[in-house]
Coordinates of C-alpha atoms in Angstrom, one line a residue:
M1 CA 37.6 20.6 -24.4
Q2 CA 38.6 17.0 -23.9
T3 CA 35.7 14.5 -24.5
G4 CA 37.3 11.3 -23.2
R5 CA 36.6 9.9 -19.7
L6 CA 37.3 12.2 -16.8
G7 CA 40.3 11.6 -14.6
R8 CA 40.5 11.8 -10.9
G9 CA 40.6 15.5 -10.2
T10 CA 43.3 16.8 -12.5
A11 CA 42.9 20.2 -14.1
A12 CA 43.6 18.9 -17.5
Q13 CA 40.6 16.7 -17.6
G14 CA 36.9 17.7 -17.5
G15 CA 37.5 21.5 -17.3
G16 CA 39.7 21.3 -14.2
V17 CA 39.0 20.7 -10.5
K18 CA 40.0 23.4 -8.1
K19 CA 41.5 22.4 -4.8
R20 CA 39.6 23.3 -1.7
K21 CA 40.9 26.0 0.5
G22 CA 43.5 24.7 3.0
E23 CA 44.0 21.5 0.9
R24 CA 47.7 20.5 0.5
G25 CA 49.1 19.6 -2.9
E26 CA 50.1 16.1 -1.8
D27 CA 46.5 15.2 -0.6
P28 CA 44.9 12.5 -2.8
P29 CA 41.9 13.5 -4.9
P30 CA 38.5 13.0 -3.4
T31 CA 36.7 9.7 -4.0
F32 CA 33.2 8.4 -3.6
T33 CA 34.0 7.1 -0.2
S34 CA 35.2 10.5 1.0
C35 CA 32.0 12.3 -0.2
K36 CA 29.2 12.8 2.3
L37 CA 26.4 11.3 0.4
P38 CA 22.9 11.0 1.8
T39 CA 21.2 7.7 2.4
Q40 CA 17.5 6.8 2.1
Q41 CA 17.4 6.6 5.9
K42 CA 19.0 10.0 6.5
D43 CA 17.6 11.9 3.6
P44 CA 14.0 11.3 2.5
G45 CA 14.7 13.3 -0.6
F46 CA 17.1 10.5 -1.8
S47 CA 14.4 8.8 -3.9
R48 CA 14.4 5.3 -5.4
T49 CA 15.2 6.7 -8.8
M50 CA 18.3 8.5 -7.5
Q51 CA 19.3 5.3 -5.7
L52 CA 19.2 3.5 -9.1
L53 CA 21.4 6.2 -10.6
W54 CA 23.8 6.0 -7.7
Q55 CA 24.1 2.3 -8.1
R56 CA 24.9 2.7 -11.7
R57 CA 27.6 5.3 -11.2
S58 CA 30.9 5.0 -12.9
T59 CA 34.0 4.7 -10.8
D60 CA 35.8 6.7 -13.4
M61 CA 33.9 9.8 -12.4
D62 CA 34.9 10.2 -8.8
S63 CA 36.0 13.8 -9.5
L64 CA 32.5 14.8 -10.6
W65 CA 31.3 14.6 -7.0
D66 CA 33.9 17.0 -5.6
T67 CA 32.1 20.2 -6.7
D68 CA 32.4 22.3 -3.6
G69 CA 35.4 24.0 -5.1
C70 CA 33.6 25.1 -8.2
E71 CA 32.7 28.8 -8.3
S72 CA 29.8 28.6 -10.7
G73 CA 27.2 26.2 -12.1
T74 CA 28.8 26.8 -15.5
E75 CA 32.1 25.3 -14.3
I76 CA 30.2 22.2 -13.1
F77 CA 28.3 21.8 -16.3
S78 CA 31.4 22.3 -18.4
R79 CA 33.1 19.5 -16.5
L80 CA 30.0 17.2 -16.8
S81 CA 29.5 17.9 -20.5
S82 CA 32.8 16.2 -21.3
A83 CA 31.7 13.0 -19.6
P84 CA 30.1 10.1 -21.5
L85 CA 26.3 10.5 -21.6
S86 CA 25.8 7.0 -20.4
S87 CA 27.2 7.9 -17.0
S88 CA 24.5 8.3 -14.4
G89 CA 26.8 10.5 -12.3
V90 CA 26.2 13.3 -14.8
I91 CA 22.6 13.7 -13.6
H92 CA 23.3 12.7 -10.0
V93 CA 25.7 15.7 -9.4
F94 CA 22.8 18.0 -9.9
H95 CA 21.0 16.3 -7.0
F96 CA 23.7 17.5 -4.7
N97 CA 24.0 21.1 -6.1
R98 CA 20.5 22.3 -5.9
H99 CA 21.6 25.8 -5.2
F100 CA 22.5 26.1 -8.9
R101 CA 19.5 26.7 -11.1
F102 CA 19.2 25.0 -14.4
H103 CA 19.7 28.2 -16.4
Q104 CA 22.9 28.8 -14.4
L105 CA 24.1 25.2 -15.1
I106 CA 23.8 25.6 -18.8
S107 CA 25.0 29.2 -19.1
G108 CA 27.8 29.3 -21.6
S109 CA 27.4 25.6 -22.5
S110 CA 25.8 23.7 -25.3
P111 CA 24.3 20.6 -23.8
S112 CA 22.8 18.0 -26.1
H113 CA 19.1 17.4 -26.2
D114 CA 19.6 13.9 -24.8
F115 CA 21.6 15.3 -21.8
V116 CA 18.7 17.6 -20.9
I117 CA 16.2 14.9 -21.3
R118 CA 18.1 12.8 -18.8
F119 CA 18.2 15.7 -16.4
L120 CA 14.5 16.4 -16.8
S121 CA 13.7 12.7 -16.3
A122 CA 15.6 12.7 -13.0
C123 CA 13.8 15.9 -11.9
R124 CA 10.4 14.3 -12.5
A125 CA 11.2 11.0 -11.0
D126 CA 12.9 12.4 -7.9
S127 CA 9.8 14.0 -6.6
E128 CA 10.4 13.5 -2.9
P129 CA 10.6 16.6 -0.6
N130 CA 13.6 18.9 -1.3
S131 CA 14.1 17.3 -4.7
L132 CA 15.0 18.5 -8.2
L133 CA 11.4 18.6 -9.2
G134 CA 11.3 22.4 -9.1
Q135 CA 13.9 22.6 -11.8
S136 CA 11.9 20.6 -14.4
S137 CA 10.0 23.6 -15.8
E138 CA 13.3 25.3 -16.8
A139 CA 14.5 22.2 -18.4
E140 CA 11.2 21.8 -20.2
R141 CA 11.4 25.3 -21.7
W142 CA 14.9 24.5 -22.9
I143 CA 13.6 21.3 -24.6
H144 CA 10.8 23.3 -26.3
L145 CA 13.2 25.7 -27.8
H146 CA 15.9 23.2 -28.9
S147 CA 13.8 20.1 -29.7
S148 CA 13.2 20.0 -33.5
A149 CA 16.6 19.9 -35.0
E150 CA 18.4 17.9 -32.2
R151 CA 15.7 15.3 -31.8
R152 CA 15.9 14.4 -35.4
N153 CA 19.6 13.6 -35.1
M154 CA 19.8 12.0 -31.7
P155 CA 19.4 8.3 -30.8
S156 CA 16.0 7.7 -29.2
N157 CA 13.5 5.0 -28.2
K158 CA 12.4 5.0 -31.9
S159 CA 15.4 2.8 -32.7
V160 CA 13.8 0.2 -30.5
S161 CA 10.1 0.7 -31.1
D162 CA 8.0 3.3 -33.0
A163 CA 5.4 3.0 -30.3
P164 CA 4.9 6.2 -28.2
I165 CA 5.9 6.3 -24.6
T166 CA 3.6 7.7 -21.9
Q167 CA 5.0 8.9 -18.6
F168 CA 2.6 9.2 -15.6
V169 CA 4.0 11.9 -13.2
N170 CA 3.1 13.4 -9.9
C171 CA 1.7 10.1 -8.6
R172 CA 2.1 7.4 -6.0
I173 CA 2.2 3.9 -7.4
L174 CA 1.4 0.7 -5.7
K175 CA 4.4 -1.5 -6.1
D176 CA 6.0 -4.1 -3.9
H177 CA 3.2 -3.9 -1.4
K178 CA 3.7 -0.2 -0.7
L179 CA 2.9 3.2 -2.3
Q180 CA 6.0 4.7 -3.8
R181 CA 6.4 8.2 -5.2
E182 CA 7.7 7.3 -8.6
D183 CA 6.8 8.0 -12.2
L184 CA 5.2 5.2 -14.3
W185 CA 6.3 4.6 -17.9
V186 CA 4.2 2.8 -20.5
R187 CA 4.9 1.6 -24.0
E188 CA 2.8 -0.7 -26.2
G189 CA 0.4 -1.4 -23.4
R190 CA 3.0 -2.6 -20.9
I191 CA 4.8 -1.0 -18.0
L192 CA 8.3 0.1 -19.0
N193 CA 11.6 -0.1 -17.0
P194 CA 12.7 3.6 -17.0
E195 CA 16.3 2.7 -16.1
K196 CA 16.6 0.7 -19.4
L197 CA 14.9 3.5 -21.2
F198 CA 17.3 6.1 -19.9
F199 CA 20.5 4.3 -20.1
D200 CA 20.1 1.6 -22.9
E201 CA 17.8 3.4 -25.3
Q202 CA 18.5 7.1 -24.4
G203 CA 14.7 7.4 -24.7
Y204 CA 12.2 10.0 -23.6
A205 CA 8.5 10.3 -23.1
D206 CA 6.2 11.3 -26.0
K207 CA 3.3 12.1 -23.7
R208 CA 3.1 13.1 -20.0
V209 CA 0.0 12.5 -17.8
D210 CA 0.0 14.7 -14.7
C211 CA -1.8 12.6 -12.0
E212 CA -2.0 15.5 -9.6
G213 CA -0.9 13.5 -6.6
S214 CA -3.2 10.5 -7.3
I215 CA -2.7 6.9 -6.3
I216 CA -2.0 4.6 -9.2
A217 CA -3.0 1.0 -8.5
P218 CA -3.3 -2.1 -10.8
G219 CA -6.7 -2.3 -12.4
F220 CA -9.4 -4.0 -10.2
I221 CA -10.3 -7.6 -11.1
D222 CA -13.8 -8.9 -10.2
V223 CA -14.0 -12.7 -10.2
Q224 CA -17.7 -12.8 -9.2
I225 CA -20.1 -10.5 -10.8
N226 CA -23.6 -11.7 -12.0
G227 CA -24.5 -8.6 -13.9
G228 CA -25.6 -5.1 -13.3
Y229 CA -27.4 -2.0 -14.7
G230 CA -30.4 -4.1 -15.7
I231 CA -28.4 -6.9 -17.3
D232 CA -28.5 -10.4 -15.9
F233 CA -25.6 -12.6 -17.2
S234 CA -27.7 -15.8 -16.5
Q235 CA -30.5 -14.8 -18.9
A236 CA -30.2 -16.4 -22.3
S237 CA -31.5 -13.5 -24.3
D238 CA -31.3 -13.2 -28.1
D239 CA -28.6 -10.6 -27.8
V240 CA -26.3 -11.9 -25.1
T241 CA -23.1 -10.1 -26.2
S242 CA -24.6 -6.6 -26.1
G243 CA -25.7 -7.0 -22.5
F244 CA -22.3 -8.3 -21.4
S245 CA -20.6 -5.4 -23.3
F246 CA -22.8 -2.8 -21.7
V247 CA -21.8 -4.0 -18.2
A248 CA -18.2 -4.3 -19.2
K249 CA -18.3 -0.6 -20.2
K250 CA -20.0 0.6 -17.1
I251 CA -17.7 -1.1 -14.6
L252 CA -14.8 0.9 -16.0
E253 CA -16.2 3.7 -13.8
D254 CA -15.5 1.5 -10.7
G255 CA -11.9 0.8 -11.7
V256 CA -12.6 -2.7 -12.9
T257 CA -10.3 -3.5 -15.9
S258 CA -10.9 -7.3 -16.0
F259 CA -13.7 -9.6 -14.7
C260 CA -15.2 -13.1 -14.7
P261 CA -18.8 -12.9 -15.7
T262 CA -20.7 -15.2 -13.3
L263 CA -23.6 -17.5 -14.1
V264 CA -25.6 -18.8 -11.2
T265 CA -27.4 -22.2 -11.3
S266 CA -29.4 -22.4 -14.5
P267 CA -30.9 -25.0 -16.8
P268 CA -28.5 -26.5 -19.3
A269 CA -30.1 -24.6 -22.2
V270 CA -28.9 -21.3 -20.7
Y271 CA -25.3 -22.5 -20.4
H272 CA -25.4 -23.9 -23.9
K273 CA -26.5 -20.6 -25.3
V274 CA -24.5 -18.1 -23.3
L275 CA -21.1 -19.7 -22.9
P276 CA -20.2 -19.9 -26.6
Q277 CA -21.1 -16.3 -27.3
V278 CA -18.8 -14.5 -24.8
K279 CA -15.2 -15.2 -25.5
V280 CA -12.1 -14.4 -23.4
H281 CA -10.8 -11.1 -24.6
N282 CA -8.7 -8.1 -23.6
G283 CA -10.3 -4.9 -22.4
G284 CA -10.1 -1.5 -24.0
P285 CA -12.3 1.6 -24.6
H286 CA -15.1 -0.9 -25.3
G287 CA -15.0 -2.1 -21.7
A288 CA -13.3 -4.3 -19.2
G289 CA -11.6 -7.5 -20.4
V290 CA -13.2 -10.9 -19.9
L291 CA -11.0 -13.4 -18.2
G292 CA -13.4 -16.3 -18.5
F293 CA -16.7 -17.4 -16.9
H294 CA -17.2 -18.2 -13.3
L295 CA -19.8 -20.9 -13.1
E296 CA -21.4 -20.8 -9.7
G297 CA -23.4 -24.0 -9.6
P298 CA -25.3 -26.2 -10.3
F299 CA -23.1 -28.7 -8.5
I300 CA -23.8 -27.3 -5.0
S301 CA -25.6 -28.3 -1.8
V302 CA -29.3 -28.2 -1.5
E303 CA -29.0 -27.2 2.1
K304 CA -26.9 -24.1 1.2
K305 CA -28.4 -23.3 -2.1
G306 CA -29.1 -19.7 -1.1
A307 CA -30.8 -17.9 -4.0
H308 CA -30.0 -20.7 -6.5
P309 CA -33.2 -22.5 -7.8
E310 CA -33.3 -26.0 -6.4
Q311 CA -34.9 -27.5 -9.4
Y312 CA -31.8 -27.0 -11.5
L313 CA -29.2 -28.3 -8.9
R314 CA -27.2 -31.4 -10.1
T315 CA -25.0 -34.0 -8.6
F316 CA -22.0 -35.8 -10.2
R317 CA -23.0 -39.1 -11.7
S318 CA -19.9 -40.4 -13.3
G319 CA -17.4 -38.3 -11.3
R320 CA -15.7 -37.2 -14.5
I321 CA -15.6 -34.1 -16.6
E322 CA -18.4 -35.4 -18.7
D323 CA -20.8 -34.4 -16.0
L324 CA -19.9 -30.8 -16.4
I325 CA -19.9 -31.0 -20.2
E326 CA -23.4 -32.3 -20.0
A327 CA -24.5 -29.4 -17.9
Y328 CA -22.4 -26.6 -19.5
G329 CA -22.0 -27.8 -23.1
N330 CA -18.3 -26.9 -23.1
L331 CA -15.6 -25.5 -20.9
D332 CA -13.8 -23.4 -23.5
N333 CA -14.4 -20.0 -22.0
V334 CA -14.6 -21.1 -18.3
A335 CA -12.1 -19.7 -15.8
M336 CA -13.7 -20.9 -12.5
V337 CA -16.3 -23.4 -11.2
T338 CA -17.9 -23.3 -7.7
L339 CA -18.9 -26.6 -6.4
A340 CA -19.6 -28.4 -3.1
P341 CA -16.8 -30.8 -2.2
E342 CA -19.0 -33.1 -0.1
L343 CA -21.0 -34.2 -3.1
A344 CA -20.3 -37.8 -4.1
S345 CA -17.5 -38.1 -6.7
S346 CA -16.7 -34.4 -6.5
Q347 CA -13.0 -34.9 -5.6
S348 CA -12.1 -36.5 -8.9
V349 CA -13.9 -33.7 -10.7
V350 CA -11.9 -31.2 -8.7
K351 CA -8.7 -32.9 -9.7
E352 CA -9.6 -33.0 -13.4
L353 CA -10.7 -29.4 -13.5
S354 CA -7.5 -28.3 -11.9
Q355 CA -5.4 -30.2 -14.4
R356 CA -7.3 -28.4 -17.1
G357 CA -6.2 -25.0 -15.6
I358 CA -9.7 -24.1 -14.4
T359 CA -9.8 -22.7 -10.9
V360 CA -12.0 -24.7 -8.5
S361 CA -13.8 -22.8 -5.8
L362 CA -15.6 -24.3 -2.8
G363 CA -19.0 -22.8 -1.9
H364 CA -22.7 -23.3 -1.3
S365 CA -21.6 -26.3 0.8
V366 CA -22.0 -28.1 4.1
A367 CA -18.5 -29.6 3.8
N368 CA -16.5 -30.2 7.0
L369 CA -12.9 -29.2 7.2
S370 CA -11.4 -32.6 6.2
Q371 CA -13.6 -32.6 3.0
A372 CA -12.5 -29.1 2.2
E373 CA -8.8 -30.0 2.9
E374 CA -9.1 -33.0 0.6
A375 CA -10.4 -30.7 -2.2
V376 CA -7.5 -28.4 -1.7
K377 CA -5.1 -31.2 -2.0
N378 CA -6.8 -32.2 -5.3
G379 CA -6.4 -28.7 -6.6
A380 CA -9.1 -26.4 -5.3
S381 CA -7.8 -22.9 -4.4
F382 CA -10.7 -20.6 -3.7
I383 CA -13.6 -20.2 -1.3
T384 CA -16.7 -18.5 -2.8
H385 CA -18.0 -15.7 -0.6
L386 CA -16.5 -16.8 2.8
F387 CA -19.1 -17.2 5.6
N388 CA -22.0 -17.0 3.2
A389 CA -23.8 -20.3 2.1
M390 CA -21.6 -22.6 4.2
L391 CA -21.5 -24.2 7.7
P392 CA -20.9 -21.6 10.4
F393 CA -17.6 -21.7 12.2
H394 CA -17.6 -24.2 15.1
H395 CA -14.8 -24.9 17.5
R396 CA -14.9 -28.7 16.9
D397 CA -15.2 -28.5 13.2
P398 CA -14.7 -25.1 11.6
G399 CA -15.9 -26.3 8.2
I400 CA -14.6 -24.6 5.0
V401 CA -13.8 -21.5 7.1
G402 CA -11.0 -23.6 8.8
L403 CA -9.0 -23.6 5.5
L404 CA -7.8 -20.1 6.4
T405 CA -5.5 -21.5 9.1
S406 CA -5.3 -25.1 8.1
D407 CA -1.9 -26.9 8.4
Q408 CA -2.9 -29.3 5.7
I409 CA -2.4 -27.0 2.8
P410 CA 0.3 -28.4 0.4
A411 CA 3.6 -26.5 0.5
G412 CA 3.8 -23.6 -1.9
R413 CA 0.0 -23.4 -2.2
T414 CA -2.3 -20.6 -1.1
V415 CA -6.0 -20.8 -0.5
Y416 CA -7.8 -17.6 -1.5
Y417 CA -11.3 -16.6 -0.3
G418 CA -13.8 -14.2 -1.6
M419 CA -15.4 -11.5 0.6
I420 CA -18.4 -9.4 -0.3
A421 CA -17.4 -6.2 1.6
D422 CA -20.6 -4.4 1.0
G423 CA -21.5 -3.9 4.7
I424 CA -24.5 -6.3 4.3
H425 CA -23.2 -9.8 3.6
T426 CA -20.5 -9.9 6.3
N427 CA -20.4 -8.2 9.8
P428 CA -17.3 -6.0 10.1
A429 CA -16.0 -8.2 13.0
A430 CA -16.1 -11.3 10.8
L431 CA -14.4 -9.3 8.1
R432 CA -11.6 -8.4 10.5
I433 CA -11.3 -12.0 11.8
A434 CA -10.8 -13.4 8.2
H435 CA -8.4 -10.7 7.2
R436 CA -6.2 -11.0 10.3
A437 CA -6.2 -14.8 10.0
H438 CA -5.2 -14.9 6.4
P439 CA -4.6 -11.4 4.9
S440 CA -2.7 -12.5 1.7
G441 CA -5.6 -14.7 0.6
L442 CA -8.5 -12.2 0.8
V443 CA -10.1 -11.4 -2.6
L444 CA -12.7 -8.7 -2.8
V445 CA -15.7 -9.6 -5.0
T446 CA -18.9 -7.7 -5.6
D447 CA -21.2 -10.6 -6.3
A448 CA -23.2 -7.8 -8.0
I449 CA -26.6 -8.7 -9.5
T450 CA -28.7 -7.1 -12.3
A451 CA -29.9 -4.4 -9.8
M452 CA -26.5 -2.9 -9.3
G453 CA -26.9 0.7 -10.5
L454 CA -30.8 0.5 -10.6
P455 CA -33.4 1.9 -8.2
P456 CA -35.2 -0.2 -5.5
G457 CA -37.8 -2.6 -6.8
R458 CA -38.1 -6.1 -8.3
H459 CA -35.5 -7.4 -10.8
T460 CA -34.4 -10.8 -12.1
L461 CA -31.4 -13.0 -11.2
G462 CA -31.2 -16.1 -13.3
Q463 CA -34.5 -17.9 -12.7
Q464 CA -35.4 -15.9 -9.6
V465 CA -37.2 -12.7 -8.9
I466 CA -35.1 -10.3 -6.7
E467 CA -36.3 -7.4 -4.6
I468 CA -34.1 -4.5 -3.7
Q469 CA -34.8 -2.8 -0.4
G470 CA -32.3 -0.1 0.4
L471 CA -28.8 -1.7 0.1
H472 CA -30.2 -5.2 0.4
A473 CA -31.0 -7.6 -2.4
Y474 CA -33.4 -10.4 -1.3
V475 CA -35.2 -13.3 -3.1
A476 CA -38.6 -11.8 -3.5
G477 CA -40.9 -12.5 -0.5
T478 CA -38.0 -13.8 1.7
K479 CA -35.0 -12.5 3.7
T480 CA -32.6 -14.6 1.7
L481 CA -29.7 -12.5 0.4
S482 CA -29.1 -13.0 -3.4
G483 CA -26.0 -11.0 -4.2
S484 CA -25.1 -7.4 -3.8
I485 CA -25.6 -4.1 -5.5
A486 CA -22.2 -2.8 -4.5
T487 CA -19.5 -1.7 -6.9
M488 CA -15.9 -2.8 -6.6
D489 CA -14.7 0.6 -5.5
M490 CA -17.4 0.7 -2.8
C491 CA -16.1 -2.7 -1.6
V492 CA -12.5 -1.4 -1.5
R493 CA -13.5 1.6 0.6
H494 CA -15.7 -0.4 3.0
F495 CA -13.1 -3.1 3.4
K496 CA -10.5 -0.6 4.4
Q497 CA -12.8 1.2 6.8
A498 CA -14.3 -2.0 8.4
S499 CA -11.1 -4.0 8.7
G500 CA -8.7 -1.2 9.6
C501 CA -6.2 -2.5 7.0
S502 CA -3.8 -0.3 5.1
V503 CA -4.6 1.4 1.8
E504 CA -2.1 -1.0 0.1
Q505 CA -3.9 -4.0 1.5
A506 CA -7.3 -2.8 0.4
L507 CA -6.1 -2.2 -3.1
E508 CA -4.2 -5.5 -3.4
A509 CA -7.3 -7.4 -2.3
A510 CA -9.0 -6.1 -5.5
S511 CA -6.1 -6.5 -7.8
L512 CA -3.0 -8.6 -6.9
H513 CA -4.9 -11.3 -5.0
P514 CA -7.5 -12.1 -7.7
A515 CA -4.7 -12.1 -10.3
Q516 CA -2.7 -14.6 -8.2
L517 CA -5.8 -16.7 -7.7
L518 CA -6.3 -17.0 -11.5
G519 CA -2.6 -17.5 -12.2
I520 CA -2.2 -14.3 -14.2
S521 CA -0.1 -12.2 -11.8
H522 CA 2.8 -12.3 -14.2
K523 CA 0.8 -9.8 -16.4
K524 CA -2.1 -8.4 -14.3
G525 CA -2.6 -7.3 -10.7
K526 CA 0.9 -5.7 -10.4
L527 CA 2.7 -2.6 -11.6
D528 CA 6.0 -4.5 -12.3
Y529 CA 8.0 -3.9 -15.4
G530 CA 6.5 -5.9 -18.3
S531 CA 3.0 -6.1 -16.7
D532 CA -0.1 -5.0 -18.5
A533 CA -0.6 -1.3 -18.0
D534 CA -4.1 -1.8 -16.6
L535 CA -4.4 1.1 -14.1
V536 CA -6.8 2.7 -11.8
L537 CA -6.2 6.3 -10.5
L538 CA -7.7 7.1 -7.1
D539 CA -7.8 10.0 -4.7
D540 CA -6.8 9.7 -1.1
A541 CA -10.4 8.6 -0.1
L542 CA -10.1 5.8 -2.7
N543 CA -12.6 7.2 -5.1
V544 CA -11.8 6.3 -8.7
T545 CA -10.9 9.2 -10.8
A546 CA -9.7 7.5 -14.0
T547 CA -9.2 4.0 -15.5
Y548 CA -6.6 2.9 -18.0
I549 CA -6.4 -0.3 -20.0
S550 CA -3.1 -1.1 -21.8
G551 CA -2.0 2.4 -21.0
E552 CA -5.0 4.0 -22.7
E553 CA -7.5 6.1 -20.9
V554 CA -10.9 4.4 -21.0
W555 CA -12.8 6.4 -18.4
R556 CA -12.2 9.6 -16.5
K557 CA -14.4 11.2 -13.9
G558 CA -16.0 14.4 -15.1
P559 CA -15.6 17.8 -13.3

């Protein structure tokens, strides 16, 4: 059999192409343009994977598509086996000849292991209705029987990297703002481009994870969490790191893969002891990764201090970064600072923090809109728990809330805002107003305190005593809210239910938006090729079923 490139329908090439009945000898051979090929609009079964294969088709293989005249699957396969393995049309023909089973297609032929791997990959990826998915089991059995000898002799992904490849199948992945029925490929902790794997490396998966129809979203990122499970991040204990590690491990159950441990207003001695001990680090089986501290206070308004102890509040004396160094000791592991922009000399501090790459958030403040807009122009980009601990919206001066629709935001900039969607801190109507006014800026935060995961009673938050009553966390003896006891997955579910937003919007508010806020969306918060494989698997009710960091399973819900 000839092994060169196929011609355009001649019997001498590719095993021969029979003419259709009624076809006259002088008629030109069929071409791609004469084939009735489905489109995504007309055929839901024409998945994105198949579109990619179609786009990469070789114009030298027009004759492969004219298979109506072939009397058997063997004849089709014989013709295809003479084609270059790099041609995507080899696999694509199977998509339009589903009436031939896999065992019929290979009957009397000797396909290479790589050829079947490609066919199987297409079967798995093309998992739309009426797809090739049903043929994958037959191809898998062939691979099992023919794998050992051929795999040793074939080119594979090992020529590029010795790292194993994991393929997540039977899933819907959140990508490009919508859920897409595609497989997800991971190598060396990052999401892999399957097209390059198939065509450039002739690679295959070393491990498959059947997601059983689950949603795969980017791992959740919590930029405001004060502690939990009996641990208070603002307590300078003798063993700071073990407490942080315990919380980092527990929040894997909630789908959180990265977080900003938050310290509330505290005396300088607390900052000086805690900050140097908890470094920025990646997550893993030990727990969620630390992206840097969120320092909420002490440069906030006395009038809107909330649960922050007044005796430790500070103002800016020099209007320079030295004021913060004096309070915090250093800024080495700091990702975000919440401050009140109406404080004297605060604007110069906002500018200097932004220049250092530290996110500036506005909160616990009585600032008017113009003061808030000035802070944004100087680099501020976040609002700490919108509506809480700030001036209420007023039609003559909406205050910080007005940033959601301000026309004074510099071009190319986005103001993000945190929402505690626990059903306690914000009325559902207010949640809907904020989301509909500025949906792309909403960042879900837990603002969880030490009592998260603990029974009702009294607990500590920084220098305050907190009392848990039902789902409410109050400063003991008052009705002042002092954080929440909600987990991130609870916030995602409540946000979707209360706002009426889509599943995609709810998930992005806990993943994409916080990553964009912190300037790390090139590696986290997305499922793009090259992104970190920090993943959360959820059922249709948005309950977390498994959590992965760098492609490694770090938590799974028990039976």
